Every structure is written in structure tokens, then in C-alpha cells.
Amino acid sequence: MPEQNQRTHYKIVIVGGGSAGISVAARLLRKSRDLNGKIAIVDFATKHYYQPLWTLAGAGAVSKDVTEREEAAVIPSGAIWVQDAVAEFSPGENAVITASRTKLYYDYLVVAAGIQIDWDKVKGLKESIGKHGVCSNYSYDYVDSTWDNIRHFKGGTAIFTNPNTPVKCGGAPQKIMYLADDYFRKSGVRSQSSIRFVSGGASIFGVKKYADALQKVIERKQIETQFKHNLIEIAGEKKQAVFENLNTNEQVVMPYDMIHVVPPMSAPDFIKHSPLAASDGWLDVDKYTLQHKRFANVFGVGDCTNLPTSKTGAAIRKQGPVVVQNLLSLISGKQVGSKYDGYTSCPLVTGYGKLILAEFDYDMNPKETFPFDQSRERRSMYWLKKEMLPLMYWKGMLKGTM
Ligand SMILES: Cc1cc2nc3c(=O)[nH]c(=O)nc-3n(C[C@H](O)[C@H](O)[C@H](O)COP(=O)(O)OP(=O)(O)OC[C@H]3O[C@@H](n4cnc5c(N)ncnc54)[C@H](O)[C@@H]3O)c2cc1C
């Protein structure tokens, strides 16, 4: 069991014990024995999730149970878990204030609180999710509803939405659609169905090389796409979705038989309303060093930051070492010199056993790992996502070794 206690000063406080917070804590403890017992991880959650597998759980390819661990089991030894939520930042006095009104002082702060899912920004969504053909992979609680809808689909219209806000894993809204198409073909209902990707964004993907490949997938699968249409309301009883046409501001009503919703997302409210936020609400960090732009002893990592790249666990795998290196440099009185280049990756599942592995940087240039064209759909890359990456996550990234 990790140590828990009521101390109120720590050398390093890490806010959030998700992918970013745990991997940074583990790496810090590996790199510096001095930090043993001096790092607090503040997180109220009792469970930790490997969210990238929710895409496959929603398609019935894995059980959602394999994505969940006890939070206590992932806290690295040498770190202290403070099981509470941070409610406020007080960077002027180097402190965070928790929901239970405890003030925790720090020398250095790492903010890794993830993204906020704004379920209530789509009218009727909270009331309908998990019912009336409405499902979402964006929550452990509802991911089974996606699989229920896909496997019981009898034909008709299946809509897959994508909001006009940043989301975690920009490719996930479409991956589940390709899997659904594949399943509908196997279950014999595809010829009686239409599949529509209705997105608040302007294109299928931001990097041309992968967008071209995905366009071919969409044509092959005969999927209809509609861009610049943002979901604003679900009328569950009537099985109707209301979208706003972002070019004309007109409302467009679309009937559906099933709808996979990706809700709008934003920075967590307690960051948005704090002195650490940029004008758009995200944690305001330097895009290369990940150091806060105004408070030098504060760093940010992962989905809660304003880094102009796609928010993924793969991005965190490259951000974590930069934060750790720069934090250790600062502690020993040196300049922060380590730089993050915006690397991120999106394993674009295009069917059961098929995957395009997109990897790119801040300039939207491909930054591929393997010596072959990763824009081709491959079985080997699907295996990498389903079998290898989860192992690398639990046994490597969360242990601070990769
Ligand atoms: C359906 C889906 C598919 C995805 N697919 C992929 C993929 O294929 N590849 C990939 O790399 N990534 C993928 N991702 C994205 C990836 O899971 C996230 O980018 C990653 O988990 C973000 O890590 P994080 O630490 O920033 O946030 P999280 O892992 O979400 O952790 C945030 C933590 O902060 C805690 N927290 C929040 N508020 C507070 C507070 N006030 N006080 C204290 N603690 C707080 C939370 O309890 C949580 O434990 C996917 C995500 C989803 C949902």
C-alpha cells in the first residue's frame, strides 16, 4: 500500500494521478533517490484507467475490465498519495487548496489533471446516454453501451459525432465508426444501414498523409461525412440529434437509430478559473520546456495543458521525460534545457485487425517509428495497439522506464 499521511509541505506536488501524473512521479523517483518520500500525488479517484483500449472495448474486442486498476496499485513506491481533489491553486504562496480545505505547500508543482468532459453542454445528453440508442466510448461507465448498440444494430442510420473542441485522442471519434462498419458487414446489416460521420471539425484528420489514407477508407466503406456540424442536442425519446451548422448557424435535425457521441471537452474548471490558466482555460505552459509561462516552479503535462498538439497518452510518453529533466535541472540550479517537439500518435483502427499508425509533431510532419509506410492499414499495427501498447503502458510508462 502506498503511504498516506497528513503532511502539508512536499518538495513536489503532482496534481492528478492519471497517465501523466503517475509516469512523471515514477520517473522522478527513478532518477533521484533524494525525492523518496518527498513527492505527493493528489487525486481523488480510486481507479486508474488505460483509456486507449476503450475504443476496442466499445467494439467488443476486449473487455473493459482489463483497462482498470486500483489507483493505490499504480502509485509508485516513494510517492505519497493524497486522496483528495485540488480545488484551487495559490501559486503566489506555492500552495494548492484541496476540496477538504487542506492547504498543501510545495517547492515545485506539476499539474497533470487531464481533460474535463462537458456532458452537460449537449442538451439532453446526460438524460439519454446509455439509453435510446445513445452511447459513448468516452467513459468507463458507458463504453459497454457502445458495444450493446453495435451488436444489436438491426440496420438504419448510425451517426458518429465529433465536437468542435479539442478532445482526448482526436482519432477516437472515427475509429469506433470503422469498427462498427466492419461489424455491421459481418452481422449482415450493413446493406440496410447508412453510416454518417458528423463533425464540428473541418476535415477528417489534420495531417495530410493520414487524411488521404482515411479518405480512401471512408470511400471504400461508403461512409457519409458532414463537417462543420456540431452536436448541440439529443432528443432521446424521438431518436433525433440536433446539430448546429457552424458556417450558417442553422440547426439541422438528424434522425438516428444509434448515435455514438463524443461530448465537448475543455480544461478542468479548477484550472480554467485559476491564475495558472491561459486565456483559453488550459494550463499555460511553454510548448517546448513545459514550464509554466509565469510561475517558474510549475510544470504542466498531458491533456490539461495548452500544448498545441493532439492530446494522447503517446504524447505524454514524450512529454514526461522533458518535464522530469527540466524539473531536476531547476532543482539543481541549472537552466531548463530539455525540449518537447510536439510528438503525438494516433493508432487509427480502421476495422478488426486493421490499423493506420499516425505519428506526427507540432508541424504536422509525420514522425514515424517503423521503417515502412505507416499510412497503410496493417494487421501488425492493430496487434501493437491491442497487445503491446497496454503492456508497455502498465509495465513501462507507469513505472517511469519508458
Ligand atoms: C476513447 C479513448 C481513446 C483513446 N485512445 C488513445 C490512443 O489510442 N492512444 C493514446 O495515446 N491515447 C488515447 N487516448 C487518450 C489518453 O487516454 C489520454 O490522453 C491520457 O489518458 C491523458 O492522460 P492525463 O494524465 O493527462 O489525464 P488522465 O489520464 O485522464 O488523468 C487525469 C487524472 O487527474 C485527476 N484529476 C482530475 N481533476 C482533479 C482534481 N481537481 N484534483 C486532483 N486530481 C484530479 C483524475 O482523477 C485523473 O486520475 C484515448 C482516450 C479515450 C477516452
Tab-separated table of N, CA and C in Angstrom, residues 307-400:
chain	number	residue	atom	x	y	z
A	307	LEU	N	-0.659	22.797	-24.792
A	307	LEU	CA	0.293	22.381	-25.837
A	307	LEU	C	-0.475	22.192	-27.150
A	308	PRO	N	-0.013	22.823	-28.224
A	308	PRO	CA	-0.774	22.751	-29.477
A	308	PRO	C	-0.524	21.462	-30.241
A	309	THR	N	-0.855	20.360	-29.606
A	309	THR	CA	-0.735	19.068	-30.265
A	309	THR	C	-1.913	18.213	-29.846
A	310	SER	N	-2.085	17.083	-30.517
A	310	SER	CA	-3.213	16.211	-30.210
A	310	SER	C	-3.011	15.562	-28.838
A	311	LYS	N	-4.047	15.570	-28.010
A	311	LYS	CA	-3.942	15.115	-26.619
A	311	LYS	C	-4.031	13.597	-26.559
A	312	THR	N	-2.885	12.948	-26.326
A	312	THR	CA	-2.865	11.483	-26.265
A	312	THR	C	-1.899	11.003	-25.181
A	313	GLY	N	-2.068	9.725	-24.818
A	313	GLY	CA	-1.123	9.095	-23.917
A	313	GLY	C	0.253	9.000	-24.567
A	314	ALA	N	0.267	8.787	-25.877
A	314	ALA	CA	1.542	8.683	-26.595
A	314	ALA	C	2.321	9.997	-26.501
A	315	ALA	N	1.591	11.114	-26.558
A	315	ALA	CA	2.249	12.423	-26.420
A	315	ALA	C	2.861	12.529	-25.022
A	316	ILE	N	2.132	12.025	-24.021
A	316	ILE	CA	2.621	12.105	-22.632
A	316	ILE	C	3.901	11.275	-22.459
A	317	ARG	N	3.992	10.193	-23.214
A	317	ARG	CA	5.204	9.355	-23.124
A	317	ARG	C	6.447	10.170	-23.500
A	318	LYS	N	6.267	11.168	-24.368
A	318	LYS	CA	7.402	12.027	-24.752
A	318	LYS	C	7.476	13.293	-23.898
A	319	GLN	N	6.335	13.738	-23.379
A	319	GLN	CA	6.350	14.951	-22.533
A	319	GLN	C	6.952	14.664	-21.161
A	320	GLY	N	6.629	13.485	-20.606
A	320	GLY	CA	7.054	13.141	-19.247
A	320	GLY	C	8.556	13.300	-19.043
A	321	PRO	N	9.391	12.683	-19.898
A	321	PRO	CA	10.837	12.812	-19.714
A	321	PRO	C	11.326	14.260	-19.781
A	322	VAL	N	10.654	15.102	-20.580
A	322	VAL	CA	11.059	16.513	-20.684
A	322	VAL	C	10.755	17.236	-19.374
A	323	VAL	N	9.569	17.004	-18.825
A	323	VAL	CA	9.203	17.632	-17.539
A	323	VAL	C	10.183	17.193	-16.457
A	324	VAL	N	10.474	15.891	-16.411
A	324	VAL	CA	11.356	15.363	-15.360
A	324	VAL	C	12.749	15.968	-15.490
A	325	GLN	N	13.279	15.970	-16.703
A	325	GLN	CA	14.626	16.515	-16.912
A	325	GLN	C	14.691	17.985	-16.511
A	326	ASN	N	13.689	18.748	-16.934
A	326	ASN	CA	13.701	20.189	-16.645
A	326	ASN	C	13.475	20.485	-15.164
A	327	LEU	N	12.639	19.687	-14.546
A	327	LEU	CA	12.390	19.861	-13.105
A	327	LEU	C	13.665	19.555	-12.312
A	328	LEU	N	14.347	18.468	-12.678
A	328	LEU	CA	15.577	18.110	-11.961
A	328	LEU	C	16.666	19.160	-12.201
A	329	SER	N	16.699	19.714	-13.418
A	329	SER	CA	17.677	20.789	-13.696
A	329	SER	C	17.396	21.979	-12.801
A	330	LEU	N	16.140	22.357	-12.714
A	330	LEU	CA	15.750	23.506	-11.893
A	330	LEU	C	16.109	23.274	-10.427
A	331	ILE	N	15.839	22.066	-9.940
A	331	ILE	CA	16.120	21.751	-8.534
A	331	ILE	C	17.626	21.887	-8.264
A	332	SER	N	18.445	21.506	-9.261
A	332	SER	CA	19.884	21.599	-9.013
A	332	SER	C	20.471	22.919	-9.512
A	333	GLY	N	19.599	23.900	-9.733
A	333	GLY	CA	20.056	25.263	-10.035
A	333	GLY	C	20.537	25.466	-11.461
A	334	LYS	N	20.165	24.529	-12.370
A	334	LYS	CA	20.596	24.678	-13.781
A	334	LYS	C	19.449	25.213	-14.635
A	335	GLN	N	19.793	25.572	-15.879
A	335	GLN	CA	18.788	26.037	-16.845
A	335	GLN	C	17.908	24.865	-17.280
A	336	VAL	N	16.652	25.153	-17.635
A	336	VAL	CA	15.827	24.091	-18.216
A	336	VAL	C	16.182	23.963	-19.700
A	337	GLY	N	16.678	22.800	-20.110
A	337	GLY	CA	17.187	22.681	-21.480
A	337	GLY	C	16.503	21.626	-22.322
A	338	SER	N	15.716	20.771	-21.705
A	338	SER	CA	15.115	19.676	-22.463
A	338	SER	C	13.879	20.188	-23.205
A	339	LYS	N	13.683	19.706	-24.428
A	339	LYS	CA	12.595	20.248	-25.256
A	339	LYS	C	11.710	19.157	-25.841
A	340	TYR	N	10.411	19.433	-25.862
A	340	TYR	CA	9.407	18.534	-26.453
A	340	TYR	C	9.067	19.073	-27.844
A	341	ASP	N	8.990	18.181	-28.824
A	341	ASP	CA	8.767	18.639	-30.205
A	341	ASP	C	7.316	18.498	-30.676
A	342	GLY	N	6.415	18.204	-29.727
A	342	GLY	CA	5.006	18.090	-30.115
A	342	GLY	C	4.616	16.699	-30.551
A	343	TYR	N	5.556	15.729	-30.438
A	343	TYR	CA	5.248	14.363	-30.879
A	343	TYR	C	3.931	13.875	-30.285
A	344	THR	N	3.118	13.272	-31.131
A	344	THR	CA	1.903	12.606	-30.665
A	344	THR	C	1.620	11.460	-31.622
A	345	SER	N	0.769	10.568	-31.212
A	345	SER	CA	0.488	9.426	-32.064
A	345	SER	C	-0.972	9.060	-31.947
A	346	CYS	N	-1.547	8.607	-33.058
A	346	CYS	CA	-2.934	8.173	-33.027
A	346	CYS	C	-3.045	6.854	-33.772
A	347	PRO	N	-3.234	5.774	-33.044
A	347	PRO	CA	-3.407	4.483	-33.739
A	347	PRO	C	-4.826	4.406	-34.304
A	348	LEU	N	-4.961	4.678	-35.611
A	348	LEU	CA	-6.285	4.776	-36.240
A	348	LEU	C	-6.772	3.397	-36.655
A	349	VAL	N	-7.551	2.796	-35.782
A	349	VAL	CA	-8.119	1.480	-36.075
A	349	VAL	C	-9.120	1.665	-37.211
A	350	THR	N	-8.980	0.876	-38.289
A	350	THR	CA	-9.904	1.027	-39.422
A	350	THR	C	-10.799	-0.203	-39.608
A	351	GLY	N	-10.678	-1.163	-38.688
A	351	GLY	CA	-11.507	-2.369	-38.720
A	351	GLY	C	-10.898	-3.361	-37.741
A	352	TYR	N	-11.577	-4.504	-37.548
A	352	TYR	CA	-10.996	-5.529	-36.672
A	352	TYR	C	-9.748	-6.063	-37.383
A	353	GLY	N	-8.572	-5.874	-36.770
A	353	GLY	CA	-7.336	-6.362	-37.374
A	353	GLY	C	-6.705	-5.401	-38.363
A	354	LYS	N	-7.123	-4.128	-38.361
A	354	LYS	CA	-6.550	-3.162	-39.325
A	354	LYS	C	-6.269	-1.832	-38.643
A	355	LEU	N	-5.095	-1.287	-38.905
A	355	LEU	CA	-4.754	-0.022	-38.236
A	355	LEU	C	-3.729	0.794	-39.021
A	356	ILE	N	-3.983	2.105	-39.076
A	356	ILE	CA	-3.032	3.075	-39.633
A	356	ILE	C	-2.378	3.757	-38.430
A	357	LEU	N	-1.065	3.709	-38.325
A	357	LEU	CA	-0.412	4.297	-37.144
A	357	LEU	C	0.093	5.704	-37.468
A	358	ALA	N	-0.731	6.703	-37.126
A	358	ALA	CA	-0.334	8.101	-37.358
A	358	ALA	C	0.605	8.545	-36.242
A	359	GLU	N	1.723	9.135	-36.616
A	359	GLU	CA	2.650	9.737	-35.639
A	359	GLU	C	3.144	11.033	-36.258
A	360	PHE	N	3.100	12.122	-35.499
A	360	PHE	CA	3.486	13.418	-36.074
A	360	PHE	C	3.882	14.402	-34.983
A	361	ASP	N	4.386	15.578	-35.417
A	361	ASP	CA	4.892	16.563	-34.452
A	361	ASP	C	4.123	17.879	-34.559
A	362	TYR	N	4.647	18.932	-33.884
A	362	TYR	CA	3.968	20.234	-33.893
A	362	TYR	C	3.719	20.761	-35.310
A	363	ASP	N	4.640	20.455	-36.235
A	363	ASP	CA	4.492	20.994	-37.591
A	363	ASP	C	3.621	20.118	-38.468
A	364	MET	N	2.961	19.142	-37.870
A	364	MET	CA	2.102	18.200	-38.608
A	364	MET	C	2.907	17.394	-39.628
A	365	ASN	N	4.191	17.230	-39.330
A	365	ASN	CA	5.011	16.360	-40.164
A	365	ASN	C	5.005	14.967	-39.564
A	366	PRO	N	4.824	13.927	-40.417
A	366	PRO	CA	4.886	12.564	-39.890
A	366	PRO	C	6.229	12.326	-39.197
A	367	LYS	N	6.195	11.578	-38.093
A	367	LYS	CA	7.409	11.283	-37.329
A	367	LYS	C	7.307	9.798	-36.972
A	368	GLU	N	7.513	8.972	-37.985
A	368	GLU	CA	7.148	7.563	-37.840
A	368	GLU	C	8.251	6.730	-37.193
A	369	THR	N	7.834	5.701	-36.464
A	369	THR	CA	8.761	4.834	-35.724
A	369	THR	C	9.300	3.709	-36.593
A	370	PHE	N	8.439	3.188	-37.489
A	370	PHE	CA	8.800	1.959	-38.197
A	370	PHE	C	9.314	2.249	-39.609
A	371	PRO	N	10.140	1.329	-40.136
A	371	PRO	CA	10.739	1.586	-41.458
A	371	PRO	C	9.828	1.186	-42.611
A	372	PHE	N	8.530	1.451	-42.470
A	372	PHE	CA	7.591	1.201	-43.579
A	372	PHE	C	6.549	2.308	-43.574
A	373	ASP	N	5.720	2.335	-44.617
A	373	ASP	CA	4.718	3.396	-44.744
A	373	ASP	C	3.580	3.143	-43.750
A	374	GLN	N	3.548	3.962	-42.687
A	374	GLN	CA	2.563	3.718	-41.622
A	374	GLN	C	1.149	4.175	-41.995
A	375	SER	N	1.004	4.828	-43.177
A	375	SER	CA	-0.350	5.220	-43.574
A	375	SER	C	-1.105	4.048	-44.209
A	376	ARG	N	-0.429	2.921	-44.395
A	376	ARG	CA	-1.128	1.717	-44.901
A	376	ARG	C	-1.776	0.981	-43.743
A	377	GLU	N	-2.982	0.452	-43.981
A	377	GLU	CA	-3.652	-0.327	-42.928
A	377	GLU	C	-2.891	-1.635	-42.729
A	378	ARG	N	-2.571	-1.946	-41.480
A	378	ARG	CA	-1.774	-3.151	-41.209
A	378	ARG	C	-2.320	-3.925	-40.017
A	379	ARG	N	-2.256	-5.238	-40.140
A	379	ARG	CA	-2.638	-6.121	-39.032
A	379	ARG	C	-1.619	-6.020	-37.890
A	380	SER	N	-0.330	-5.881	-38.247
A	380	SER	CA	0.720	-5.839	-37.215
A	380	SER	C	0.536	-4.631	-36.289
A	381	MET	N	0.071	-3.511	-36.850
A	381	MET	CA	-0.098	-2.308	-36.034
A	381	MET	C	-1.341	-2.429	-35.137
A	382	TYR	N	-2.332	-3.182	-35.610
A	382	TYR	CA	-3.502	-3.457	-34.762
A	382	TYR	C	-3.066	-4.289	-33.557
A	383	TRP	N	-2.231	-5.280	-33.826
A	383	TRP	CA	-1.702	-6.131	-32.745
A	383	TRP	C	-0.891	-5.287	-31.751
A	384	LEU	N	-0.125	-4.341	-32.313
A	384	LEU	CA	0.655	-3.440	-31.446
A	384	LEU	C	-0.283	-2.703	-30.481
A	385	LYS	N	-1.370	-2.163	-31.037
A	385	LYS	CA	-2.306	-1.398	-30.186
A	385	LYS	C	-2.994	-2.294	-29.153
A	386	LYS	N	-3.440	-3.457	-29.606
A	386	LYS	CA	-4.273	-4.301	-28.725
A	386	LYS	C	-3.438	-5.027	-27.674
A	387	GLU	N	-2.260	-5.486	-28.068
A	387	GLU	CA	-1.488	-6.342	-27.152
A	387	GLU	C	-0.259	-5.639	-26.559
A	388	MET	N	0.507	-4.955	-27.417
A	388	MET	CA	1.811	-4.450	-26.961
A	388	MET	C	1.725	-3.131	-26.189
A	389	LEU	N	0.949	-2.171	-26.734
A	389	LEU	CA	0.926	-0.849	-26.084
A	389	LEU	C	0.369	-0.905	-24.659
A	390	PRO	N	-0.677	-1.717	-24.392
A	390	PRO	CA	-1.121	-1.812	-22.984
A	390	PRO	C	-0.021	-2.340	-22.065
A	391	LEU	N	0.714	-3.336	-22.542
A	391	LEU	CA	1.828	-3.876	-21.731
A	391	LEU	C	2.881	-2.808	-21.474
A	392	MET	N	3.224	-2.076	-22.552
A	392	MET	CA	4.237	-1.017	-22.412
A	392	MET	C	3.767	0.048	-21.426
A	393	TYR	N	2.441	0.273	-21.406
A	393	TYR	CA	1.881	1.284	-20.502
A	393	TYR	C	2.013	0.839	-19.047
A	394	TRP	N	1.458	-0.335	-18.730
A	394	TRP	CA	1.431	-0.773	-17.321
A	394	TRP	C	2.832	-1.081	-16.808
A	395	LYS	N	3.647	-1.706	-17.672
A	395	LYS	CA	4.941	-2.192	-17.178
A	395	LYS	C	6.103	-1.245	-17.435
A	396	GLY	N	5.895	-0.285	-18.368
A	396	GLY	CA	6.994	0.627	-18.698
A	396	GLY	C	6.686	2.079	-18.321
A	397	MET	N	5.672	2.622	-18.992
A	397	MET	CA	5.395	4.059	-18.804
A	397	MET	C	5.026	4.388	-17.356
A	398	LEU	N	4.159	3.599	-16.749
A	398	LEU	CA	3.749	3.903	-15.366
A	398	LEU	C	4.847	3.587	-14.352
A	399	LYS	N	5.871	2.873	-14.801
A	399	LYS	CA	6.999	2.580	-13.901
A	399	LYS	C	8.143	3.571	-14.124
A	400	GLY	N	7.945	4.480	-15.074
A	400	GLY	CA	8.956	5.509	-15.325
A	400	GLY	C	10.141	5.025	-16.132
